[in-house]
Amino acid sequence: DIQMTQTPSSVSASVGDRVTITCRASQSIASWLAWYQQKPGKAPKLLIYAAVSVQSGVPSRFSGSGSGTDFTLTISSLQPEDFATYYCQLAHSFHPITFGQGTRLE
Amino acid sequence: EVQLLESGGGLVQPGGSLRLSCTASGFSFNNYIMYWVRQAPGKGLEWVSTITGGGVRADYADSVKGRFTISRDDSQNTLYLQMNSLRAEDTAFYYCAKDIGWGNYFDSWGQGTLVTVSS
């Protein structure tokens, strides 16, 4: 099975900072990748799908990049409501759906 | 507005059974692939199961294969997860989620229901 590895596992940042979270797949997954945001006590929320497409309603400060094995979620200017845990997810239909271990943004 | 509402969670002894339900509204339920995803308290997300529209095909994570069964009643807009032979490691919040429409992306989630397996 394909493994999804997120780095870092946690990151400290301040309002206004540019933040980058990385997800690496153990083999190529083309662009079959999503990013989710989860706040404590809440269900995850889809931010990015197909590696680079921003879900409707998601602020433009969120962006995704990458293809193959290396992917990045970028928050261009951190807002107070962005402090949460972020997960990447393998979405290739030929492989079991797999999430990264999460990155806590604090 | 898409709404997903899970129910059926609770405390169950190891080896016991539980059936979760997820009632959907706000979209054409029968046209969408649906999922169950779980999250142990304080841990990460784990995909559990997938079912296609009409229930034609179902897939399971290795950790639940042979013990859990996903099903759906498209006439009632309801998704189910029958969980048998429950183990302590099945303790988690269970979320139902809706497919975006064309790929394994979860664009809507329920609020989750907690399953606790303990004696």
PDB file of C-alpha atoms in Angstrom:
ATOM      1  CA  ASP A   1       0.000   0.000   0.000  1.00  0.00           C
ATOM      2  CA  ILE A   2       1.036   3.590  -0.590  1.00  0.00           C
ATOM      3  CA  GLN A   3       2.178   5.469   2.486  1.00  0.00           C
ATOM      4  CA  MET A   4       1.497   9.179   2.949  1.00  0.00           C
ATOM      5  CA  THR A   5       4.001  11.085   5.069  1.00  0.00           C
ATOM      6  CA  GLN A   6       3.310  14.616   6.239  1.00  0.00           C
ATOM      7  CA  THR A   7       5.932  17.023   7.486  1.00  0.00           C
ATOM      8  CA  PRO A   8       6.186  18.640   9.882  1.00  0.00           C
ATOM      9  CA  SER A   9       3.962  16.910  12.446  1.00  0.00           C
ATOM     10  CA  SER A  10       3.448  20.264  14.115  1.00  0.00           C
ATOM     11  CA  VAL A  11       4.323  23.835  13.286  1.00  0.00           C
ATOM     12  CA  SER A  12       4.188  27.035  15.281  1.00  0.00           C
ATOM     13  CA  ALA A  13       3.252  30.176  13.410  1.00  0.00           C
ATOM     14  CA  SER A  14       1.750  33.607  13.911  1.00  0.00           C
ATOM     15  CA  VAL A  15      -1.056  35.503  12.275  1.00  0.00           C
ATOM     16  CA  GLY A  16       0.142  36.841   8.944  1.00  0.00           C
ATOM     17  CA  ASP A  17       2.803  34.164   8.448  1.00  0.00           C
ATOM     18  CA  ARG A  18       3.131  32.098   5.309  1.00  0.00           C
ATOM     19  CA  VAL A  19       2.856  28.433   6.211  1.00  0.00           C
ATOM     20  CA  THR A  20       3.770  25.403   4.120  1.00  0.00           C
ATOM     21  CA  ILE A  21       2.901  21.786   4.898  1.00  0.00           C
ATOM     22  CA  THR A  22       4.322  18.924   2.863  1.00  0.00           C
ATOM     23  CA  CYS A  23       2.938  15.509   2.022  1.00  0.00           C
ATOM     24  CA  ARG A  24       5.000  12.814   0.359  1.00  0.00           C
ATOM     25  CA  ALA A  25       3.623   9.623  -1.212  1.00  0.00           C
ATOM     26  CA  SER A  26       5.708   6.454  -1.227  1.00  0.00           C
ATOM     27  CA  GLN A  27       5.033   6.114  -4.953  1.00  0.00           C
ATOM     28  CA  SER A  28       3.600   8.311  -7.665  1.00  0.00           C
ATOM     29  CA  ILE A  29      -0.055   9.169  -7.296  1.00  0.00           C
ATOM     30  CA  ALA A  30      -0.222  11.721 -10.129  1.00  0.00           C
ATOM     31  CA  SER A  31      -2.532  14.450  -8.757  1.00  0.00           C
ATOM     32  CA  TRP A  32      -4.815  12.221  -6.703  1.00  0.00           C
ATOM     33  CA  LEU A  33      -4.419  14.158  -3.484  1.00  0.00           C
ATOM     34  CA  ALA A  34      -6.639  16.148  -1.167  1.00  0.00           C
ATOM     35  CA  TRP A  35      -6.060  18.388   1.835  1.00  0.00           C
ATOM     36  CA  TYR A  36      -8.437  18.707   4.785  1.00  0.00           C
ATOM     37  CA  GLN A  37      -8.633  21.037   7.753  1.00  0.00           C
ATOM     38  CA  GLN A  38      -9.944  19.800  11.080  1.00  0.00           C
ATOM     39  CA  LYS A  39     -10.671  21.885  14.136  1.00  0.00           C
ATOM     40  CA  PRO A  40     -11.083  20.335  17.604  1.00  0.00           C
ATOM     41  CA  GLY A  41     -14.414  18.600  18.046  1.00  0.00           C
ATOM     42  CA  LYS A  42     -15.389  19.130  14.418  1.00  0.00           C
ATOM     43  CA  ALA A  43     -15.495  17.049  11.269  1.00  0.00           C
ATOM     44  CA  PRO A  44     -12.777  17.573   8.669  1.00  0.00           C
ATOM     45  CA  LYS A  45     -13.354  20.089   5.896  1.00  0.00           C
ATOM     46  CA  LEU A  46     -12.176  19.646   2.316  1.00  0.00           C
ATOM     47  CA  LEU A  47      -9.802  22.430   1.269  1.00  0.00           C
ATOM     48  CA  ILE A  48      -8.002  21.191  -1.848  1.00  0.00           C
ATOM     49  CA  TYR A  49      -8.706  18.322  -4.233  1.00  0.00           C
ATOM     50  CA  ALA A  50      -6.832  16.996  -7.242  1.00  0.00           C
ATOM     51  CA  ALA A  51      -3.711  18.482  -5.643  1.00  0.00           C
ATOM     52  CA  VAL A  52      -4.325  22.046  -6.811  1.00  0.00           C
ATOM     53  CA  SER A  53      -8.082  22.694  -7.033  1.00  0.00           C
ATOM     54  CA  VAL A  54      -9.535  24.841  -4.263  1.00  0.00           C
ATOM     55  CA  GLN A  55     -12.897  23.645  -2.975  1.00  0.00           C
ATOM     56  CA  SER A  56     -15.771  26.073  -3.309  1.00  0.00           C
ATOM     57  CA  GLY A  57     -16.019  28.454  -0.363  1.00  0.00           C
ATOM     58  CA  VAL A  58     -12.424  28.003   0.758  1.00  0.00           C
ATOM     59  CA  PRO A  59     -10.494  31.275   1.128  1.00  0.00           C
ATOM     60  CA  SER A  60      -8.002  32.083  -1.591  1.00  0.00           C
ATOM     61  CA  ARG A  61      -5.120  32.160   0.895  1.00  0.00           C
ATOM     62  CA  PHE A  62      -5.170  28.348   0.724  1.00  0.00           C
ATOM     63  CA  SER A  63      -3.396  26.775  -2.234  1.00  0.00           C
ATOM     64  CA  GLY A  64      -2.076  23.364  -3.195  1.00  0.00           C
ATOM     65  CA  SER A  65       0.745  22.316  -5.463  1.00  0.00           C
ATOM     66  CA  GLY A  66       2.655  19.262  -6.564  1.00  0.00           C
ATOM     67  CA  SER A  67       2.196  16.044  -8.477  1.00  0.00           C
ATOM     68  CA  GLY A  68       3.715  12.590  -8.488  1.00  0.00           C
ATOM     69  CA  THR A  69       5.056  12.045  -4.991  1.00  0.00           C
ATOM     70  CA  ASP A  70       5.542  15.493  -3.475  1.00  0.00           C
ATOM     71  CA  PHE A  71       2.733  17.855  -2.552  1.00  0.00           C
ATOM     72  CA  THR A  72       2.405  21.115  -0.644  1.00  0.00           C
ATOM     73  CA  LEU A  73      -0.388  22.977   1.103  1.00  0.00           C
ATOM     74  CA  THR A  74       0.337  26.675   1.499  1.00  0.00           C
ATOM     75  CA  ILE A  75      -1.481  29.246   3.590  1.00  0.00           C
ATOM     76  CA  SER A  76      -0.311  32.589   2.247  1.00  0.00           C
ATOM     77  CA  SER A  77      -1.220  34.752   5.239  1.00  0.00           C
ATOM     78  CA  LEU A  78      -2.283  32.895   8.341  1.00  0.00           C
ATOM     79  CA  GLN A  79      -5.547  33.989   9.939  1.00  0.00           C
ATOM     80  CA  PRO A  80      -6.688  33.224  13.516  1.00  0.00           C
ATOM     81  CA  GLU A  81      -9.295  30.753  12.263  1.00  0.00           C
ATOM     82  CA  ASP A  82      -6.626  28.723  10.442  1.00  0.00           C
ATOM     83  CA  PHE A  83      -5.137  27.216  13.597  1.00  0.00           C
ATOM     84  CA  ALA A  84      -6.160  23.578  13.191  1.00  0.00           C
ATOM     85  CA  THR A  85      -4.855  20.185  12.148  1.00  0.00           C
ATOM     86  CA  TYR A  86      -4.320  19.517   8.449  1.00  0.00           C
ATOM     87  CA  TYR A  87      -4.394  16.140   6.716  1.00  0.00           C
ATOM     88  CA  CYS A  88      -3.421  15.042   3.238  1.00  0.00           C
ATOM     89  CA  GLN A  89      -5.287  12.132   1.649  1.00  0.00           C
ATOM     90  CA  LEU A  90      -4.505   9.719  -1.145  1.00  0.00           C
ATOM     91  CA  ALA A  91      -7.481   9.602  -3.491  1.00  0.00           C
ATOM     92  CA  HIS A  92      -6.292   7.271  -6.269  1.00  0.00           C
ATOM     93  CA  SER A  93      -9.029   4.738  -7.004  1.00  0.00           C
ATOM     94  CA  PHE A  94      -6.530   1.905  -7.520  1.00  0.00           C
ATOM     95  CA  HIS A  95      -5.214   2.170  -3.965  1.00  0.00           C
ATOM     96  CA  PRO A  96      -6.790   2.115  -0.496  1.00  0.00           C
ATOM     97  CA  ILE A  97      -7.723   5.591   0.676  1.00  0.00           C
ATOM     98  CA  THR A  98      -4.980   6.716   3.040  1.00  0.00           C
ATOM     99  CA  PHE A  99      -4.517   9.816   5.148  1.00  0.00           C
ATOM    100  CA  GLY A 100      -1.297  11.403   6.270  1.00  0.00           C
ATOM    101  CA  GLN A 101      -0.701  11.462  10.000  1.00  0.00           C
ATOM    102  CA  GLY A 102      -1.673  15.127  10.295  1.00  0.00           C
ATOM    103  CA  THR A 103       0.062  18.436  10.901  1.00  0.00           C
ATOM    104  CA  ARG A 104      -0.984  20.517  13.871  1.00  0.00           C
ATOM    105  CA  LEU A 105      -0.734  24.235  13.223  1.00  0.00           C
ATOM    106  CA  GLU A 106      -0.425  26.118  16.482  1.00  0.00           C
TER     107      GLU A 106
ATOM    108  CA  GLU B   1     -27.635  22.331   1.731  1.00  0.00           C
ATOM    109  CA  VAL B   2     -26.030  18.926   2.153  1.00  0.00           C
ATOM    110  CA  GLN B   3     -26.606  17.416   5.576  1.00  0.00           C
ATOM    111  CA  LEU B   4     -25.320  14.127   6.953  1.00  0.00           C
ATOM    112  CA  LEU B   5     -26.457  12.960  10.364  1.00  0.00           C
ATOM    113  CA  GLU B   6     -24.921   9.916  12.012  1.00  0.00           C
ATOM    114  CA  SER B   7     -26.533   7.930  14.784  1.00  0.00           C
ATOM    115  CA  GLY B   8     -26.175   4.602  16.531  1.00  0.00           C
ATOM    116  CA  GLY B   9     -22.929   5.061  18.412  1.00  0.00           C
ATOM    117  CA  GLY B  10     -22.511   4.081  22.028  1.00  0.00           C
ATOM    118  CA  LEU B  11     -20.752   1.793  24.478  1.00  0.00           C
ATOM    119  CA  VAL B  12     -20.409  -1.863  23.514  1.00  0.00           C
ATOM    120  CA  GLN B  13     -18.443  -4.755  24.986  1.00  0.00           C
ATOM    121  CA  PRO B  14     -15.583  -6.381  23.092  1.00  0.00           C
ATOM    122  CA  GLY B  15     -16.975  -8.953  20.688  1.00  0.00           C
ATOM    123  CA  GLY B  16     -20.278  -7.115  20.464  1.00  0.00           C
ATOM    124  CA  SER B  17     -22.090  -5.541  17.543  1.00  0.00           C
ATOM    125  CA  LEU B  18     -23.399  -2.131  16.642  1.00  0.00           C
ATOM    126  CA  ARG B  19     -25.067  -0.614  13.597  1.00  0.00           C
ATOM    127  CA  LEU B  20     -24.421   2.968  12.637  1.00  0.00           C
ATOM    128  CA  SER B  21     -26.746   4.977  10.439  1.00  0.00           C
ATOM    129  CA  CYS B  22     -26.194   8.130   8.425  1.00  0.00           C
ATOM    130  CA  THR B  23     -29.226  10.011   7.164  1.00  0.00           C
ATOM    131  CA  ALA B  24     -28.553  12.247   4.184  1.00  0.00           C
ATOM    132  CA  SER B  25     -30.405  15.218   2.762  1.00  0.00           C
ATOM    133  CA  GLY B  26     -29.851  18.064   0.345  1.00  0.00           C
ATOM    134  CA  PHE B  27     -28.523  16.028  -2.588  1.00  0.00           C
ATOM    135  CA  SER B  28     -29.436  13.080  -4.815  1.00  0.00           C
ATOM    136  CA  PHE B  29     -28.186  10.405  -2.456  1.00  0.00           C
ATOM    137  CA  ASN B  30     -28.444   7.517  -4.913  1.00  0.00           C
ATOM    138  CA  ASN B  31     -26.036   9.232  -7.315  1.00  0.00           C
ATOM    139  CA  TYR B  32     -23.119   9.456  -4.919  1.00  0.00           C
ATOM    140  CA  ILE B  33     -20.466   7.192  -3.538  1.00  0.00           C
ATOM    141  CA  MET B  34     -20.517   7.296   0.268  1.00  0.00           C
ATOM    142  CA  TYR B  35     -17.891   6.536   2.881  1.00  0.00           C
ATOM    143  CA  TRP B  36     -17.256   5.833   6.527  1.00  0.00           C
ATOM    144  CA  VAL B  37     -14.145   7.351   8.067  1.00  0.00           C
ATOM    145  CA  ARG B  38     -13.123   6.976  11.703  1.00  0.00           C
ATOM    146  CA  GLN B  39     -10.892   8.769  14.134  1.00  0.00           C
ATOM    147  CA  ALA B  40      -9.727   7.335  17.428  1.00  0.00           C
ATOM    148  CA  PRO B  41      -9.747   9.966  20.191  1.00  0.00           C
ATOM    149  CA  GLY B  42      -6.712  12.208  19.767  1.00  0.00           C
ATOM    150  CA  LYS B  43      -5.533  10.328  16.674  1.00  0.00           C
ATOM    151  CA  GLY B  44      -5.604  10.756  12.914  1.00  0.00           C
ATOM    152  CA  LEU B  45      -8.169   9.908  10.274  1.00  0.00           C
ATOM    153  CA  GLU B  46      -8.661   6.367   8.995  1.00  0.00           C
ATOM    154  CA  TRP B  47     -10.767   5.392   5.999  1.00  0.00           C
ATOM    155  CA  VAL B  48     -13.075   2.483   6.892  1.00  0.00           C
ATOM    156  CA  SER B  49     -15.325   1.688   3.956  1.00  0.00           C
ATOM    157  CA  THR B  50     -16.745   2.845   0.616  1.00  0.00           C
ATOM    158  CA  ILE B  51     -19.985   2.010  -1.147  1.00  0.00           C
ATOM    159  CA  THR B  52     -21.033   3.004  -4.657  1.00  0.00           C
ATOM    160  CA  GLY B  53     -24.435   4.326  -5.590  1.00  0.00           C
ATOM    161  CA  GLY B  54     -26.976   1.519  -5.565  1.00  0.00           C
ATOM    162  CA  GLY B  55     -24.639  -0.526  -3.395  1.00  0.00           C
ATOM    163  CA  VAL B  56     -23.089  -2.238  -6.400  1.00  0.00           C
ATOM    164  CA  ARG B  57     -19.590  -2.256  -4.968  1.00  0.00           C
ATOM    165  CA  ALA B  58     -18.155  -2.001  -1.465  1.00  0.00           C
ATOM    166  CA  ASP B  59     -14.565  -1.742  -0.250  1.00  0.00           C
ATOM    167  CA  TYR B  60     -13.095  -2.053   3.219  1.00  0.00           C
ATOM    168  CA  ALA B  61      -9.914  -1.232   5.062  1.00  0.00           C
ATOM    169  CA  ASP B  62      -7.959  -4.345   5.984  1.00  0.00           C
ATOM    170  CA  SER B  63      -8.463  -3.500   9.665  1.00  0.00           C
ATOM    171  CA  VAL B  64     -12.238  -4.048   9.424  1.00  0.00           C
ATOM    172  CA  LYS B  65     -12.579  -6.484   6.517  1.00  0.00           C
ATOM    173  CA  GLY B  66     -14.706  -9.479   7.453  1.00  0.00           C
ATOM    174  CA  ARG B  67     -16.129  -7.729  10.531  1.00  0.00           C
ATOM    175  CA  PHE B  68     -17.829  -4.595   9.171  1.00  0.00           C
ATOM    176  CA  THR B  69     -20.447  -4.363   6.426  1.00  0.00           C
ATOM    177  CA  ILE B  70     -21.411  -1.162   4.658  1.00  0.00           C
ATOM    178  CA  SER B  71     -24.813  -0.851   3.039  1.00  0.00           C
ATOM    179  CA  ARG B  72     -27.265   1.776   1.908  1.00  0.00           C
ATOM    180  CA  ASP B  73     -30.981   2.263   1.385  1.00  0.00           C
ATOM    181  CA  ASP B  74     -31.283   4.761  -1.426  1.00  0.00           C
ATOM    182  CA  SER B  75     -35.066   4.938  -0.979  1.00  0.00           C
ATOM    183  CA  GLN B  76     -34.498   6.208   2.575  1.00  0.00           C
ATOM    184  CA  ASN B  77     -31.352   8.261   1.831  1.00  0.00           C
ATOM    185  CA  THR B  78     -29.573   6.313   4.538  1.00  0.00           C
ATOM    186  CA  LEU B  79     -26.109   4.807   4.819  1.00  0.00           C
ATOM    187  CA  TYR B  80     -25.303   2.046   7.290  1.00  0.00           C
ATOM    188  CA  LEU B  81     -22.296   0.437   8.885  1.00  0.00           C
ATOM    189  CA  GLN B  82     -22.856  -2.905  10.589  1.00  0.00           C
ATOM    190  CA  MET B  83     -19.980  -3.548  12.973  1.00  0.00           C
ATOM    191  CA  ASN B  84     -19.484  -7.042  14.386  1.00  0.00           C
ATOM    192  CA  SER B  85     -16.786  -8.628  16.532  1.00  0.00           C
ATOM    193  CA  LEU B  86     -15.859  -5.219  17.866  1.00  0.00           C
ATOM    194  CA  ARG B  87     -12.456  -4.685  19.427  1.00  0.00           C
ATOM    195  CA  ALA B  88     -11.050  -2.051  21.731  1.00  0.00           C
ATOM    196  CA  GLU B  89      -9.106  -0.614  18.794  1.00  0.00           C
ATOM    197  CA  ASP B  90     -12.391   0.111  17.009  1.00  0.00           C
ATOM    198  CA  THR B  91     -13.108   2.815  19.580  1.00  0.00           C
ATOM    199  CA  ALA B  92     -13.415   6.011  17.566  1.00  0.00           C
ATOM    200  CA  PHE B  93     -15.592   8.743  16.226  1.00  0.00           C
ATOM    201  CA  TYR B  94     -17.223   7.439  13.061  1.00  0.00           C
ATOM    202  CA  TYR B  95     -17.996   9.918  10.313  1.00  0.00           C
ATOM    203  CA  CYS B  96     -20.024   9.371   7.190  1.00  0.00           C
ATOM    204  CA  ALA B  97     -18.877  11.367   4.203  1.00  0.00           C
ATOM    205  CA  LYS B  98     -20.088  12.116   0.690  1.00  0.00           C
ATOM    206  CA  ASP B  99     -18.010  11.839  -2.442  1.00  0.00           C
ATOM    207  CA  ILE B 100     -17.375  14.992  -4.453  1.00  0.00           C
ATOM    208  CA  GLY B 101     -18.887  13.254  -7.450  1.00  0.00           C
ATOM    209  CA  TRP B 102     -15.967  11.978  -9.488  1.00  0.00           C
ATOM    210  CA  GLY B 103     -13.081  10.946  -7.259  1.00  0.00           C
ATOM    211  CA  ASN B 104     -12.293   9.748  -3.792  1.00  0.00           C
ATOM    212  CA  TYR B 105     -12.647  13.205  -2.255  1.00  0.00           C
ATOM    213  CA  PHE B 106     -14.920  13.812   0.722  1.00  0.00           C
ATOM    214  CA  ASP B 107     -16.722  17.100   0.220  1.00  0.00           C
ATOM    215  CA  SER B 108     -19.296  16.787   3.001  1.00  0.00           C
ATOM    216  CA  TRP B 109     -19.062  15.138   6.404  1.00  0.00           C
ATOM    217  CA  GLY B 110     -21.433  14.354   9.212  1.00  0.00           C
ATOM    218  CA  GLN B 111     -20.760  15.462  12.769  1.00  0.00           C
ATOM    219  CA  GLY B 112     -19.623  11.989  13.813  1.00  0.00           C
ATOM    220  CA  THR B 113     -20.862   9.430  16.304  1.00  0.00           C
ATOM    221  CA  LEU B 114     -18.685   7.939  19.037  1.00  0.00           C
ATOM    222  CA  VAL B 115     -18.277   4.201  19.371  1.00  0.00           C
ATOM    223  CA  THR B 116     -16.612   2.984  22.552  1.00  0.00           C
ATOM    224  CA  VAL B 117     -15.625  -0.664  22.850  1.00  0.00           C
ATOM    225  CA  SER B 118     -14.903  -1.496  26.443  1.00  0.00           C
ATOM    226  CA  SER B 119     -15.842  -3.975  29.130  1.00  0.00           C
TER     227      SER B 119
END
